[in-house]
Amino acid sequence: MGPLSSTRTMRRWGPRSLGVALGVLMTIGFALQLWGGPFQRRLPGLQLQQPWAPSPGPAVPSCPPRQRLVFLKTHKSGSSSVLSLLHRYGDRHGLRFALPARYQFGYPRLFQASRVKGYRPQGGGTQPPFHILCHHMRFNLKEVLQVMPSDSFFFSIVRDPAALARSAFSYYKSTSSAFRKAPSLAAFLANPRAFYRPGARGDHYARNLLWFDFGLPFPPEMRTKRGNPQPLKDPNPPQLRVLPSGTDLRAHTQDPNALFRPAPTVADSHSQMSSPASLDLGSSSFIQWNLAWLDSVFDLVLVAEYFDESLVLLADALCWGLDDVVGFMHNAQAGGEQGGNAVSNGGLTAEDRQLTARARAWNNLDWALYVHFNHSLWARIKQYGQSRLENAVAELRARREALAKHCLVGGEALDPKYITDRRFRPFQFGSGKVLGYVLRSGLSLQDQEECERLATPELQYKDKLDAKQFPPTVSLPLKTPRPLSP
């Protein structure tokens, strides 16, 4: 892992010289782990041994693995596949998850620490520490830091708004009033204000969903009143610039709450934030200020269109092995794209290009956010080394393919009609079919356990972790009480 650039991480890790030294040591050590020793000798041909076991690491770890993690699980961005990695890693290493009472932390409301199962405020008695916070929430840094230590590794994932819109329209058509009223995504994007009403039930799914999930405020021009629509703005205006990574955000406002709540926002039923009078709310400065705030909070933001490249960088940043980030895709819809390159104009019809442009314009905040983190991802790739990255991605994909052949019937995701074991049948929602996995028979006990971890959908895995952390109490049968005297 190279030197961390954000102001938050600089404060956590100390002087720049120490960060550089540690970064060099971590990079060298991780390279040795990937390309030297037993890992290198085992991978050619990928002949899996029986029983299956993760690849051995170096005798002396090059750096301690990071195990205090905050993952902001964004919607329809490949985040369920990342969640699967975290479930498996935490389960295997006996880590403690900050779990919701059900499956989300009060979404779409802002995250509140009180919604974490078993959480007790400071001073409310001793409690075991949480290691991982990763289930659906609308991000709220101040409350997150009530649950997780400030030196936790914060990361998330984004997706091209055009691809996200296609997936969200299919998945949330029955949930969003705007999508439900539109006959098709093309019809919706041709005239979105004919269907979309700010604040209507479920309509946060219909516009700038990533921006919403990050808990960011919306600019005043988006506080449109019904019957008074505002014209769409260019999603990537030439004057859009982002502040350099590491900028001290305290120079932008005198309000200390802005370190937790990034900027003025609409006062609605979900949030009421402070409004520093000195902050310029012009579109470009408003966007760049929020992006700079995100840079100060998140150590890494993955990009769904470059999922495998992102996983290699994640493993490097966490000082994990490649086996820790090898997994199967989860919550993918039949007929949908699973990974692949970003949506582009190449190979698209004129109608597809028009839909893509309209989706990015309607989701202009998401588009600015996506462009920013796409740039930051490739800056990290350049630092990591392009050739080194390509080799690591090839190894990761080969390992995933070998595990799929070893664990799964057909070696791939299947239509849910073939999944009869309820432990592995993913929750079906929306108009598309959510694919899942069927395990091969005849696996050894050790292989069976690891393959089950790989194939278990997020809801069932959350229930498994919940039962592990909060085992049901066994109570003795009550004696039949004697009737009271009259």
mmCIF file of N, CA and C in Angstrom, residues 302-389:
data_model
loop_
_atom_site.group_PDB
_atom_site.id
_atom_site.type_symbol
_atom_site.label_atom_id
_atom_site.label_comp_id
_atom_site.label_asym_id
_atom_site.label_seq_id
_atom_site.Cartn_x
_atom_site.Cartn_y
_atom_site.Cartn_z
ATOM 1 N N LEU A 302 -13.747 1.757 -4.895
ATOM 2 C CA LEU A 302 -13.668 0.818 -6.002
ATOM 3 C C LEU A 302 -14.570 1.286 -7.138
ATOM 4 N N VAL A 303 -14.319 0.771 -8.340
ATOM 5 C CA VAL A 303 -15.132 1.092 -9.516
ATOM 6 C C VAL A 303 -15.656 -0.209 -10.089
ATOM 7 N N ALA A 304 -16.971 -0.317 -10.203
ATOM 8 C CA ALA A 304 -17.594 -1.584 -10.609
ATOM 9 C C ALA A 304 -17.132 -2.028 -11.986
ATOM 10 N N GLU A 305 -16.942 -1.087 -12.908
ATOM 11 C CA GLU A 305 -16.524 -1.445 -14.264
ATOM 12 C C GLU A 305 -15.108 -2.004 -14.304
ATOM 13 N N TYR A 306 -14.338 -1.778 -13.280
ATOM 14 C CA TYR A 306 -12.984 -2.334 -13.163
ATOM 15 C C TYR A 306 -12.906 -3.075 -11.838
ATOM 16 N N PHE A 307 -13.803 -4.043 -11.702
ATOM 17 C CA PHE A 307 -14.000 -4.708 -10.425
ATOM 18 C C PHE A 307 -12.765 -5.481 -9.998
ATOM 19 N N ASP A 308 -12.194 -6.263 -10.889
ATOM 20 C CA ASP A 308 -11.043 -7.081 -10.519
ATOM 21 C C ASP A 308 -9.817 -6.224 -10.232
ATOM 22 N N GLU A 309 -9.622 -5.183 -11.030
ATOM 23 C CA GLU A 309 -8.520 -4.263 -10.746
ATOM 24 C C GLU A 309 -8.703 -3.632 -9.365
ATOM 25 N N SER A 310 -9.954 -3.285 -9.046
ATOM 26 C CA SER A 310 -10.246 -2.692 -7.741
ATOM 27 C C SER A 310 -9.949 -3.665 -6.609
ATOM 28 N N LEU A 311 -10.273 -4.953 -6.805
ATOM 29 C CA LEU A 311 -10.030 -5.939 -5.761
ATOM 30 C C LEU A 311 -8.536 -6.121 -5.495
ATOM 31 N N VAL A 312 -7.725 -6.075 -6.532
ATOM 32 C CA VAL A 312 -6.278 -6.190 -6.341
ATOM 33 C C VAL A 312 -5.768 -5.018 -5.510
ATOM 34 N N LEU A 313 -6.251 -3.811 -5.827
ATOM 35 C CA LEU A 313 -5.842 -2.637 -5.053
ATOM 36 C C LEU A 313 -6.345 -2.726 -3.616
ATOM 37 N N LEU A 314 -7.538 -3.285 -3.437
ATOM 38 C CA LEU A 314 -8.079 -3.449 -2.086
ATOM 39 C C LEU A 314 -7.217 -4.410 -1.271
ATOM 40 N N ALA A 315 -6.857 -5.542 -1.876
ATOM 41 C CA ALA A 315 -6.001 -6.504 -1.176
ATOM 42 C C ALA A 315 -4.674 -5.865 -0.794
ATOM 43 N N ASP A 316 -4.125 -5.070 -1.697
ATOM 44 C CA ASP A 316 -2.861 -4.401 -1.417
ATOM 45 C C ASP A 316 -3.009 -3.402 -0.271
ATOM 46 N N ALA A 317 -4.096 -2.626 -0.290
ATOM 47 C CA ALA A 317 -4.301 -1.606 0.739
ATOM 48 C C ALA A 317 -4.536 -2.225 2.111
ATOM 49 N N LEU A 318 -5.191 -3.393 2.143
ATOM 50 C CA LEU A 318 -5.510 -4.056 3.406
ATOM 51 C C LEU A 318 -4.422 -5.016 3.864
ATOM 52 N N CYS A 319 -3.420 -5.214 3.025
ATOM 53 C CA CYS A 319 -2.375 -6.206 3.303
ATOM 54 C C CYS A 319 -2.991 -7.599 3.445
ATOM 55 N N TRP A 320 -3.929 -7.897 2.566
ATOM 56 C CA TRP A 320 -4.539 -9.216 2.486
ATOM 57 C C TRP A 320 -3.893 -9.985 1.338
ATOM 58 N N GLY A 321 -4.096 -11.306 1.329
ATOM 59 C CA GLY A 321 -3.673 -12.115 0.206
ATOM 60 C C GLY A 321 -4.711 -12.097 -0.904
ATOM 61 N N LEU A 322 -4.312 -12.506 -2.106
ATOM 62 C CA LEU A 322 -5.254 -12.554 -3.224
ATOM 63 C C LEU A 322 -6.419 -13.486 -2.923
ATOM 64 N N ASP A 323 -6.165 -14.575 -2.219
ATOM 65 C CA ASP A 323 -7.245 -15.506 -1.905
ATOM 66 C C ASP A 323 -8.334 -14.854 -1.062
ATOM 67 N N ASP A 324 -7.979 -13.809 -0.316
ATOM 68 C CA ASP A 324 -8.969 -13.138 0.523
ATOM 69 C C ASP A 324 -9.965 -12.330 -0.292
ATOM 70 N N VAL A 325 -9.625 -11.987 -1.524
ATOM 71 C CA VAL A 325 -10.537 -11.187 -2.345
ATOM 72 C C VAL A 325 -11.041 -11.947 -3.565
ATOM 73 N N VAL A 326 -10.751 -13.242 -3.638
ATOM 74 C CA VAL A 326 -11.324 -14.065 -4.701
ATOM 75 C C VAL A 326 -12.716 -14.510 -4.272
ATOM 76 N N GLY A 327 -13.701 -14.273 -5.095
ATOM 77 C CA GLY A 327 -15.061 -14.675 -4.752
ATOM 78 C C GLY A 327 -15.936 -14.735 -5.976
ATOM 79 N N PHE A 328 -17.198 -15.052 -5.764
ATOM 80 C CA PHE A 328 -18.176 -15.126 -6.840
ATOM 81 C C PHE A 328 -19.038 -13.868 -6.843
ATOM 82 N N MET A 329 -19.627 -13.583 -8.008
ATOM 83 C CA MET A 329 -20.537 -12.452 -8.106
ATOM 84 C C MET A 329 -21.839 -12.786 -7.378
ATOM 85 N N HIS A 330 -22.390 -11.790 -6.673
ATOM 86 C CA HIS A 330 -23.644 -11.986 -5.951
ATOM 87 C C HIS A 330 -24.645 -10.900 -6.318
ATOM 88 N N ASN A 331 -25.914 -11.278 -6.259
ATOM 89 C CA ASN A 331 -27.038 -10.378 -6.535
ATOM 90 C C ASN A 331 -27.041 -9.896 -7.973
ATOM 91 N N ALA A 332 -26.456 -10.685 -8.885
ATOM 92 C CA ALA A 332 -26.466 -10.339 -10.301
ATOM 93 C C ALA A 332 -27.785 -10.793 -10.927
ATOM 94 N N GLN A 333 -28.321 -9.956 -11.801
ATOM 95 C CA GLN A 333 -29.572 -10.292 -12.466
ATOM 96 C C GLN A 333 -29.298 -11.023 -13.773
ATOM 97 N N ALA A 334 -30.169 -11.950 -14.108
ATOM 98 C CA ALA A 334 -30.039 -12.688 -15.366
ATOM 99 C C ALA A 334 -30.083 -11.706 -16.529
ATOM 100 N N GLY A 335 -29.142 -11.861 -17.460
ATOM 101 C CA GLY A 335 -29.088 -10.982 -18.616
ATOM 102 C C GLY A 335 -28.350 -9.690 -18.367
ATOM 103 N N GLY A 336 -27.957 -9.433 -17.106
ATOM 104 C CA GLY A 336 -27.233 -8.209 -16.788
ATOM 105 C C GLY A 336 -25.748 -8.398 -16.964
ATOM 106 N N GLU A 337 -25.041 -7.270 -16.967
ATOM 107 C CA GLU A 337 -23.589 -7.307 -17.087
ATOM 108 C C GLU A 337 -22.974 -7.641 -15.738
ATOM 109 N N GLN A 338 -22.015 -8.533 -15.731
ATOM 110 C CA GLN A 338 -21.280 -8.876 -14.522
ATOM 111 C C GLN A 338 -19.831 -8.442 -14.717
ATOM 112 N N GLY A 339 -19.545 -7.241 -14.275
ATOM 113 C CA GLY A 339 -18.206 -6.705 -14.495
ATOM 114 C C GLY A 339 -18.111 -6.134 -15.897
ATOM 115 N N GLY A 340 -16.921 -6.207 -16.485
ATOM 116 C CA GLY A 340 -16.743 -5.674 -17.816
ATOM 117 C C GLY A 340 -16.330 -4.224 -17.783
ATOM 118 N N ASN A 341 -16.169 -3.660 -18.963
ATOM 119 C CA ASN A 341 -15.698 -2.295 -19.073
ATOM 120 C C ASN A 341 -16.825 -1.307 -18.877
ATOM 121 N N ALA A 342 -16.446 -0.067 -18.685
ATOM 122 C CA ALA A 342 -17.411 0.989 -18.470
ATOM 123 C C ALA A 342 -18.271 1.193 -19.701
ATOM 124 N N VAL A 343 -19.463 1.685 -19.482
ATOM 125 C CA VAL A 343 -20.341 2.006 -20.600
ATOM 126 C C VAL A 343 -19.669 3.073 -21.441
ATOM 127 N N SER A 344 -19.581 2.846 -22.716
ATOM 128 C CA SER A 344 -18.949 3.818 -23.608
ATOM 129 C C SER A 344 -19.776 3.931 -24.873
ATOM 130 N N ASN A 345 -19.371 4.833 -25.731
ATOM 131 C CA ASN A 345 -20.100 5.025 -26.974
ATOM 132 C C ASN A 345 -19.745 3.981 -28.019
ATOM 133 N N GLY A 346 -18.623 3.305 -27.832
ATOM 134 C CA GLY A 346 -18.209 2.323 -28.819
ATOM 135 C C GLY A 346 -19.135 1.119 -28.865
ATOM 136 N N GLY A 347 -19.594 0.743 -30.059
ATOM 137 C CA GLY A 347 -20.422 -0.439 -30.221
ATOM 138 C C GLY A 347 -21.867 -0.266 -29.804
ATOM 139 N N LEU A 348 -22.297 0.935 -29.433
ATOM 140 C CA LEU A 348 -23.673 1.165 -29.028
ATOM 141 C C LEU A 348 -24.465 1.747 -30.182
ATOM 142 N N THR A 349 -25.736 1.447 -30.198
ATOM 143 C CA THR A 349 -26.615 2.049 -31.186
ATOM 144 C C THR A 349 -26.839 3.518 -30.841
ATOM 145 N N ALA A 350 -27.390 4.262 -31.792
ATOM 146 C CA ALA A 350 -27.677 5.675 -31.540
ATOM 147 C C ALA A 350 -28.656 5.822 -30.382
ATOM 148 N N GLU A 351 -29.614 4.895 -30.282
ATOM 149 C CA GLU A 351 -30.581 4.947 -29.190
ATOM 150 C C GLU A 351 -29.903 4.686 -27.847
ATOM 151 N N ASP A 352 -28.974 3.721 -27.824
ATOM 152 C CA ASP A 352 -28.244 3.431 -26.583
ATOM 153 C C ASP A 352 -27.365 4.601 -26.174
ATOM 154 N N ARG A 353 -26.725 5.238 -27.156
ATOM 155 C CA ARG A 353 -25.882 6.393 -26.840
ATOM 156 C C ARG A 353 -26.718 7.531 -26.278
ATOM 157 N N GLN A 354 -27.903 7.716 -26.841
ATOM 158 C CA GLN A 354 -28.785 8.766 -26.334
ATOM 159 C C GLN A 354 -29.244 8.459 -24.918
ATOM 160 N N LEU A 355 -29.593 7.189 -24.657
ATOM 161 C CA LEU A 355 -30.022 6.810 -23.313
ATOM 162 C C LEU A 355 -28.888 6.993 -22.316
ATOM 163 N N THR A 356 -27.664 6.624 -22.709
ATOM 164 C CA THR A 356 -26.515 6.782 -21.827
ATOM 165 C C THR A 356 -26.277 8.251 -21.493
ATOM 166 N N ALA A 357 -26.321 9.108 -22.499
ATOM 167 C CA ALA A 357 -26.109 10.541 -22.268
ATOM 168 C C ALA A 357 -27.189 11.118 -21.367
ATOM 169 N N ARG A 358 -28.421 10.716 -21.583
ATOM 170 C CA ARG A 358 -29.519 11.235 -20.765
ATOM 171 C C ARG A 358 -29.418 10.728 -19.323
ATOM 172 N N ALA A 359 -29.020 9.476 -19.158
ATOM 173 C CA ALA A 359 -28.885 8.930 -17.802
ATOM 174 C C ALA A 359 -27.795 9.670 -17.034
ATOM 175 N N ARG A 360 -26.687 9.968 -17.693
ATOM 176 C CA ARG A 360 -25.604 10.681 -17.017
ATOM 177 C C ARG A 360 -26.000 12.119 -16.715
ATOM 178 N N ALA A 361 -26.759 12.747 -17.626
ATOM 179 C CA ALA A 361 -27.186 14.129 -17.390
ATOM 180 C C ALA A 361 -28.195 14.205 -16.246
ATOM 181 N N TRP A 362 -29.155 13.281 -16.220
ATOM 182 C CA TRP A 362 -30.156 13.278 -15.153
ATOM 183 C C TRP A 362 -29.506 12.990 -13.806
ATOM 184 N N ASN A 363 -28.520 12.115 -13.813
ATOM 185 C CA ASN A 363 -27.780 11.767 -12.588
ATOM 186 C C ASN A 363 -26.446 12.514 -12.572
ATOM 187 N N ASN A 364 -26.515 13.827 -12.727
ATOM 188 C CA ASN A 364 -25.288 14.610 -12.926
ATOM 189 C C ASN A 364 -24.356 14.565 -11.716
ATOM 190 N N LEU A 365 -24.900 14.496 -10.510
ATOM 191 C CA LEU A 365 -24.043 14.420 -9.330
ATOM 192 C C LEU A 365 -23.332 13.065 -9.282
ATOM 193 N N ASP A 366 -24.059 12.013 -9.601
ATOM 194 C CA ASP A 366 -23.442 10.680 -9.649
ATOM 195 C C ASP A 366 -22.362 10.621 -10.723
ATOM 196 N N TRP A 367 -22.612 11.295 -11.850
ATOM 197 C CA TRP A 367 -21.636 11.274 -12.934
ATOM 198 C C TRP A 367 -20.347 11.980 -12.508
ATOM 199 N N ALA A 368 -20.479 13.128 -11.848
ATOM 200 C CA ALA A 368 -19.292 13.822 -11.352
ATOM 201 C C ALA A 368 -18.556 12.957 -10.335
ATOM 202 N N LEU A 369 -19.294 12.284 -9.474
ATOM 203 C CA LEU A 369 -18.706 11.409 -8.462
ATOM 204 C C LEU A 369 -17.989 10.244 -9.130
ATOM 205 N N TYR A 370 -18.634 9.660 -10.145
ATOM 206 C CA TYR A 370 -18.039 8.515 -10.839
ATOM 207 C C TYR A 370 -16.758 8.917 -11.570
ATOM 208 N N VAL A 371 -16.800 10.039 -12.293
ATOM 209 C CA VAL A 371 -15.615 10.498 -13.019
ATOM 210 C C VAL A 371 -14.455 10.729 -12.048
ATOM 211 N N HIS A 372 -14.755 11.335 -10.924
ATOM 212 C CA HIS A 372 -13.722 11.630 -9.922
ATOM 213 C C HIS A 372 -13.057 10.351 -9.415
ATOM 214 N N PHE A 373 -13.863 9.362 -9.036
ATOM 215 C CA PHE A 373 -13.283 8.155 -8.463
ATOM 216 C C PHE A 373 -12.723 7.222 -9.520
ATOM 217 N N ASN A 374 -13.191 7.347 -10.748
ATOM 218 C CA ASN A 374 -12.544 6.623 -11.841
ATOM 219 C C ASN A 374 -11.129 7.154 -12.029
ATOM 220 N N HIS A 375 -10.973 8.487 -11.976
ATOM 221 C CA HIS A 375 -9.640 9.075 -12.085
ATOM 222 C C HIS A 375 -8.753 8.653 -10.923
ATOM 223 N N SER A 376 -9.297 8.678 -9.718
ATOM 224 C CA SER A 376 -8.473 8.332 -8.559
ATOM 225 C C SER A 376 -8.069 6.857 -8.586
ATOM 226 N N LEU A 377 -8.957 5.984 -9.102
ATOM 227 C CA LEU A 377 -8.595 4.568 -9.213
ATOM 228 C C LEU A 377 -7.398 4.392 -10.134
ATOM 229 N N TRP A 378 -7.421 5.068 -11.281
ATOM 230 C CA TRP A 378 -6.322 4.888 -12.227
ATOM 231 C C TRP A 378 -5.052 5.568 -11.762
ATOM 232 N N ALA A 379 -5.173 6.577 -10.927
ATOM 233 C CA ALA A 379 -3.973 7.150 -10.310
ATOM 234 C C ALA A 379 -3.325 6.128 -9.387
ATOM 235 N N ARG A 380 -4.142 5.380 -8.656
ATOM 236 C CA ARG A 380 -3.603 4.336 -7.772
ATOM 237 C C ARG A 380 -3.029 3.189 -8.590
ATOM 238 N N ILE A 381 -3.663 2.869 -9.711
ATOM 239 C CA ILE A 381 -3.139 1.808 -10.573
ATOM 240 C C ILE A 381 -1.754 2.189 -11.092
ATOM 241 N N LYS A 382 -1.595 3.466 -11.473
ATOM 242 C CA LYS A 382 -0.293 3.923 -11.951
ATOM 243 C C LYS A 382 0.749 3.789 -10.859
ATOM 244 N N GLN A 383 0.367 4.111 -9.628
ATOM 245 C CA GLN A 383 1.281 3.982 -8.497
ATOM 246 C C GLN A 383 1.601 2.513 -8.225
ATOM 247 N N TYR A 384 0.604 1.656 -8.361
ATOM 248 C CA TYR A 384 0.787 0.227 -8.107
ATOM 249 C C TYR A 384 1.667 -0.414 -9.179
ATOM 250 N N GLY A 385 1.488 0.045 -10.426
ATOM 251 C CA GLY A 385 2.236 -0.511 -11.550
ATOM 252 C C GLY A 385 1.317 -1.261 -12.490
ATOM 253 N N GLN A 386 1.220 -0.796 -13.734
ATOM 254 C CA GLN A 386 0.280 -1.367 -14.688
ATOM 255 C C GLN A 386 0.579 -2.841 -14.965
ATOM 256 N N SER A 387 1.824 -3.162 -15.222
ATOM 257 C CA SER A 387 2.189 -4.543 -15.521
ATOM 258 C C SER A 387 1.944 -5.450 -14.322
ATOM 259 N N ARG A 388 2.327 -4.981 -13.167
ATOM 260 C CA ARG A 388 2.107 -5.756 -11.947
ATOM 261 C C ARG A 388 0.619 -5.994 -11.713
ATOM 262 N N LEU A 389 -0.182 -4.970 -11.992
ATOM 263 C CA LEU A 389 -1.630 -5.107 -11.821
ATOM 264 C C LEU A 389 -2.202 -6.134 -12.782
#
